[in-house]
Amino acid sequence: MKITERVYLVGSGKLGSGLTDDYDCNVYLLDAGGIYVLIDSGAGIRPEAILQEIRKDGLDPQKIETIVLTHAHADHSGGAAALSRMTGASVVGSSATAALLRDVDEVGIGLKAARQVGIYPADYRVEAIEAIREVRIGEILILGDLTLEIVQTPGHSADSISCYIEEIGTMFCGDLLFEGGRIAMQVAPDFSLYELARSVEILSGYEIHALMPGHLSPLLGQDDITLPQVLKQFQALQIPSNLV
């Protein structure tokens, strides 16, 4: 599903447009001038469905060179190992994300607790990504004819990052915030409302024409109120609405 001239939505679950598996986050394909980058990878239950969506858009999955993970939660990282095998793409993430996924820390990524309360099937597992490449906070990745800045945005999880593409004014913000001014609060040791508020403030300093969240709908146009709405609520010591 083409979102902008350079961005496609190629995966999405029950908390989105339902393109692929119910457990998938929004998975975006970034066209970097003939080579492709995936932002997040879905849960990995049906990774082939993501490739099918890419082909439906008239694109070749074998041109995917890089998979960037915004954080290690299973709905975002679970498909990375399989998609890397299927396409030959490298997988990158922050050092904190890499530490959680090289030898999967089910407690650290919240998977053990999520299975116990029925969020994931009892037999669901995340495949380790031994070759994940670490990127530094503030690092600029040159991807084809675009640059991708790694922005540290903890709060939803301690390892969360966002990815900013200056040339097209696009921010991929993972699970930081969503349409309607919502956030994703969770009962987890590494969730921090304070850090989340600070991360929203950091994003407000960027020129953003399109905001691509990890669930619900992509947000387009300079007149979108989601980011300033959430920032204003935090500044007024109010807690935004929760996604779930």
Short mmCIF file of C-alpha atoms in Angstrom, two decimals:
data_model
loop_
_atom_site.label_atom_id
_atom_site.label_comp_id
_atom_site.label_asym_id
_atom_site.label_seq_id
_atom_site.Cartn_x
_atom_site.Cartn_y
_atom_site.Cartn_z
CA MET A 1 0.00 0.00 0.00
CA LYS A 2 1.69 3.18 -1.17
CA ILE A 3 1.64 5.90 1.51
CA THR A 4 3.94 8.53 0.03
CA GLU A 5 6.23 8.67 -2.99
CA ARG A 6 8.95 6.83 -1.05
CA VAL A 7 7.08 4.89 1.66
CA TYR A 8 4.87 1.82 1.46
CA LEU A 9 2.92 0.05 4.20
CA VAL A 10 3.68 -3.64 3.58
CA GLY A 11 2.62 -5.20 6.88
CA SER A 12 0.01 -4.42 9.51
CA GLY A 13 -2.04 -6.37 12.05
CA LYS A 14 -5.22 -6.09 14.05
CA LEU A 15 -4.06 -2.78 15.57
CA GLY A 16 -3.70 -1.37 12.07
CA SER A 17 -5.05 -1.98 8.60
CA GLY A 18 -4.92 -5.80 8.82
CA LEU A 19 -2.76 -6.29 5.74
CA THR A 20 -0.84 -9.29 7.06
CA ASP A 21 -0.85 -11.32 10.29
CA ASP A 22 -2.97 -10.15 13.24
CA TYR A 23 0.13 -9.96 15.46
CA ASP A 24 2.17 -7.77 13.10
CA CYS A 25 3.01 -4.15 13.78
CA ASN A 26 3.03 -1.70 10.90
CA VAL A 27 5.91 -2.69 8.63
CA TYR A 28 7.11 0.01 6.26
CA LEU A 29 9.17 -0.24 3.08
CA LEU A 30 11.32 2.77 2.28
CA ASP A 31 12.37 3.21 -1.35
CA ALA A 32 15.89 4.61 -1.20
CA GLY A 33 16.32 5.08 -4.93
CA GLY A 34 15.95 1.51 -6.16
CA ILE A 35 17.19 -0.23 -3.02
CA TYR A 36 14.72 -0.87 -0.22
CA VAL A 37 14.75 -0.63 3.55
CA LEU A 38 12.24 -2.24 5.89
CA ILE A 39 11.35 -0.45 9.10
CA ASP A 40 10.40 -3.21 11.57
CA SER A 41 9.55 -6.75 10.60
CA GLY A 42 6.27 -7.90 12.13
CA ALA A 43 5.90 -10.83 14.51
CA GLY A 44 7.29 -13.48 12.18
CA ILE A 45 4.24 -15.76 12.25
CA ARG A 46 3.60 -15.28 8.52
CA PRO A 47 6.61 -13.38 7.14
CA GLU A 48 5.77 -14.52 3.62
CA ALA A 49 2.62 -12.36 3.77
CA ILE A 50 4.83 -9.26 4.01
CA LEU A 51 6.73 -10.32 0.90
CA GLN A 52 3.41 -10.87 -0.88
CA GLU A 53 2.34 -7.33 -0.05
CA ILE A 54 5.62 -6.00 -1.42
CA ARG A 55 5.07 -7.86 -4.68
CA LYS A 56 1.48 -6.55 -4.86
CA ASP A 57 2.98 -3.07 -4.90
CA GLY A 58 5.06 -4.04 -7.94
CA LEU A 59 8.30 -4.13 -5.93
CA ASP A 60 10.99 -6.80 -5.72
CA PRO A 61 11.66 -8.07 -2.16
CA GLN A 62 15.16 -9.10 -3.20
CA LYS A 63 16.06 -5.39 -3.37
CA ILE A 64 15.60 -5.07 0.41
CA GLU A 65 19.12 -4.41 1.72
CA THR A 66 18.45 -3.42 5.34
CA ILE A 67 15.89 -4.13 8.06
CA VAL A 68 15.88 -1.49 10.81
CA LEU A 69 14.23 -2.41 14.12
CA THR A 70 12.74 0.38 16.23
CA HIS A 71 12.73 -1.86 19.32
CA ALA A 72 12.84 -5.50 20.36
CA HIS A 73 9.17 -6.19 21.17
CA ALA A 74 8.04 -9.32 19.37
CA ASP A 75 5.48 -7.68 17.07
CA HIS A 76 8.29 -5.50 15.69
CA SER A 77 11.28 -7.87 15.73
CA GLY A 78 9.89 -11.40 15.44
CA GLY A 79 10.02 -11.52 11.65
CA ALA A 80 13.51 -10.09 11.22
CA ALA A 81 15.45 -13.36 11.16
CA ALA A 82 13.12 -14.97 8.62
CA LEU A 83 12.89 -11.91 6.37
CA SER A 84 16.67 -11.56 6.48
CA ARG A 85 17.02 -15.15 5.25
CA MET A 86 14.39 -14.68 2.56
CA THR A 87 15.88 -11.48 1.14
CA GLY A 88 19.53 -11.42 2.17
CA ALA A 89 18.97 -8.13 4.01
CA SER A 90 21.08 -7.17 7.00
CA VAL A 91 19.33 -6.41 10.31
CA VAL A 92 20.27 -3.35 12.36
CA GLY A 93 19.15 -2.03 15.73
CA SER A 94 20.39 -0.09 18.71
CA SER A 95 22.93 -1.74 21.01
CA ALA A 96 20.15 -2.28 23.56
CA THR A 97 17.92 -3.95 20.96
CA ALA A 98 20.80 -6.10 19.72
CA ALA A 99 21.55 -7.31 23.25
CA LEU A 100 17.95 -8.44 23.67
CA LEU A 101 17.75 -10.29 20.34
CA ARG A 102 21.11 -11.97 19.80
CA ASP A 103 20.16 -14.55 22.42
CA VAL A 104 16.48 -13.79 22.85
CA ASP A 105 15.73 -12.40 26.31
CA GLU A 106 12.02 -13.25 26.61
CA VAL A 107 11.71 -11.39 29.89
CA GLY A 108 13.55 -8.34 28.59
CA ILE A 109 11.37 -8.03 25.48
CA GLY A 110 8.19 -8.66 27.46
CA LEU A 111 7.34 -11.84 25.58
CA LYS A 112 7.13 -14.19 28.56
CA ALA A 113 4.63 -11.95 30.34
CA ALA A 114 2.69 -11.33 27.12
CA ARG A 115 2.27 -15.06 26.50
CA GLN A 116 1.12 -15.61 30.08
CA VAL A 117 -1.76 -13.15 29.69
CA GLY A 118 -2.73 -14.46 26.26
CA ILE A 119 -1.42 -11.66 24.05
CA TYR A 120 0.58 -14.21 22.03
CA PRO A 121 -0.08 -17.94 21.43
CA ALA A 122 1.43 -20.27 24.04
CA ASP A 123 3.83 -21.77 21.48
CA TYR A 124 4.99 -18.47 19.97
CA ARG A 125 8.72 -17.77 20.05
CA VAL A 126 11.04 -15.09 18.63
CA GLU A 127 13.98 -16.34 16.59
CA ALA A 128 17.38 -15.02 17.66
CA ILE A 129 19.25 -12.68 15.30
CA GLU A 130 22.91 -13.51 15.83
CA ALA A 131 24.18 -11.22 13.06
CA ILE A 132 22.26 -8.09 14.06
CA ARG A 133 24.40 -5.00 13.52
CA GLU A 134 24.46 -2.32 16.18
CA VAL A 135 23.90 1.32 15.27
CA ARG A 136 24.80 4.23 17.50
CA ILE A 137 22.35 6.81 18.73
CA GLY A 138 22.71 9.83 16.45
CA GLU A 139 24.32 7.76 13.70
CA ILE A 140 23.41 8.68 10.12
CA LEU A 141 23.00 5.66 7.84
CA ILE A 142 23.45 6.30 4.13
CA LEU A 143 20.88 4.11 2.38
CA GLY A 144 20.81 4.54 -1.38
CA ASP A 145 19.99 8.18 -2.06
CA LEU A 146 18.53 8.81 1.41
CA THR A 147 19.95 9.24 4.90
CA LEU A 148 18.44 7.73 8.04
CA GLU A 149 19.14 9.26 11.44
CA ILE A 150 18.92 7.06 14.54
CA VAL A 151 17.02 9.04 17.20
CA GLN A 152 16.93 7.78 20.80
CA THR A 153 13.28 7.80 21.94
CA PRO A 154 12.83 5.60 25.03
CA GLY A 155 9.65 5.46 27.06
CA HIS A 156 7.51 2.74 25.53
CA SER A 157 10.59 0.57 26.04
CA ALA A 158 14.12 1.38 27.12
CA ASP A 159 15.60 0.37 23.75
CA SER A 160 13.17 2.31 21.53
CA ILE A 161 14.52 4.40 18.69
CA SER A 162 12.93 6.45 15.93
CA CYS A 163 14.25 6.86 12.39
CA TYR A 164 14.28 10.23 10.64
CA ILE A 165 14.65 10.67 6.89
CA GLU A 166 15.52 14.34 6.40
CA GLU A 167 15.19 14.36 2.61
CA ILE A 168 11.49 13.50 2.80
CA GLY A 169 10.66 14.86 6.24
CA THR A 170 9.52 11.45 7.49
CA MET A 171 9.81 10.07 11.02
CA PHE A 172 9.29 6.38 11.79
CA CYS A 173 8.46 6.53 15.50
CA GLY A 174 7.81 2.90 16.48
CA ASP A 175 5.42 2.74 19.43
CA LEU A 176 6.11 6.22 20.77
CA LEU A 177 2.77 7.77 19.79
CA PHE A 178 -0.19 7.17 17.49
CA GLU A 179 -3.05 8.85 15.68
CA GLY A 180 -5.57 10.55 17.89
CA GLY A 181 -2.86 11.57 20.34
CA ARG A 182 -2.58 8.14 21.91
CA ILE A 183 0.41 6.44 23.51
CA ALA A 184 1.09 2.78 24.39
CA MET A 185 1.46 2.45 28.15
CA GLN A 186 2.35 -0.98 29.48
CA VAL A 187 3.10 -2.74 32.74
CA ALA A 188 6.78 -3.43 32.16
CA PRO A 189 9.99 -2.66 34.06
CA ASP A 190 11.40 -0.56 31.23
CA PHE A 191 8.29 1.50 30.49
CA SER A 192 8.73 5.12 31.57
CA LEU A 193 6.11 7.83 31.17
CA TYR A 194 8.75 10.45 31.96
CA GLU A 195 11.09 9.18 29.23
CA LEU A 196 8.18 8.93 26.80
CA ALA A 197 7.27 12.58 27.41
CA ARG A 198 10.89 13.58 26.91
CA SER A 199 11.05 11.59 23.65
CA VAL A 200 7.94 13.32 22.32
CA GLU A 201 9.62 16.63 23.10
CA ILE A 202 12.72 15.52 21.17
CA LEU A 203 10.64 14.64 18.09
CA SER A 204 8.97 18.05 18.21
CA GLY A 205 12.32 19.56 17.27
CA TYR A 206 12.34 17.86 13.86
CA GLU A 207 10.67 19.05 10.67
CA ILE A 208 8.16 16.25 10.16
CA HIS A 209 5.81 16.07 7.19
CA ALA A 210 4.89 12.40 7.69
CA LEU A 211 4.81 10.43 10.95
CA MET A 212 4.86 6.64 10.59
CA PRO A 213 3.81 4.92 13.85
CA GLY A 214 4.04 1.24 14.68
CA HIS A 215 0.25 0.76 14.78
CA LEU A 216 -2.95 2.42 13.57
CA SER A 217 -2.64 4.77 10.58
CA PRO A 218 0.30 6.66 9.11
CA LEU A 219 -0.02 10.41 9.70
CA LEU A 220 0.54 12.74 6.79
CA GLY A 221 0.74 16.48 6.32
CA GLN A 222 2.16 19.38 8.27
CA ASP A 223 -1.27 20.09 9.71
CA ASP A 224 -1.46 16.78 11.58
CA ILE A 225 -2.02 17.54 15.26
CA THR A 226 -0.90 14.26 16.83
CA LEU A 227 2.61 15.26 17.90
CA PRO A 228 1.76 18.77 19.18
CA GLN A 229 -1.36 17.39 20.87
CA VAL A 230 0.60 14.81 22.86
CA LEU A 231 3.35 17.32 23.66
CA LYS A 232 0.79 19.84 24.91
CA GLN A 233 -0.83 17.22 27.17
CA PHE A 234 2.49 16.25 28.72
CA GLN A 235 3.42 19.89 29.25
CA ALA A 236 0.09 20.35 31.06
CA LEU A 237 0.92 17.32 33.26
CA GLN A 238 -1.86 15.30 31.61
CA ILE A 239 -1.55 11.69 30.49
CA PRO A 240 -2.61 11.05 26.86
CA SER A 241 -5.11 8.30 26.05
CA ASN A 242 -3.74 4.76 26.02
CA LEU A 243 -3.75 2.74 22.82
CA VAL A 244 -4.97 -0.44 24.56
#
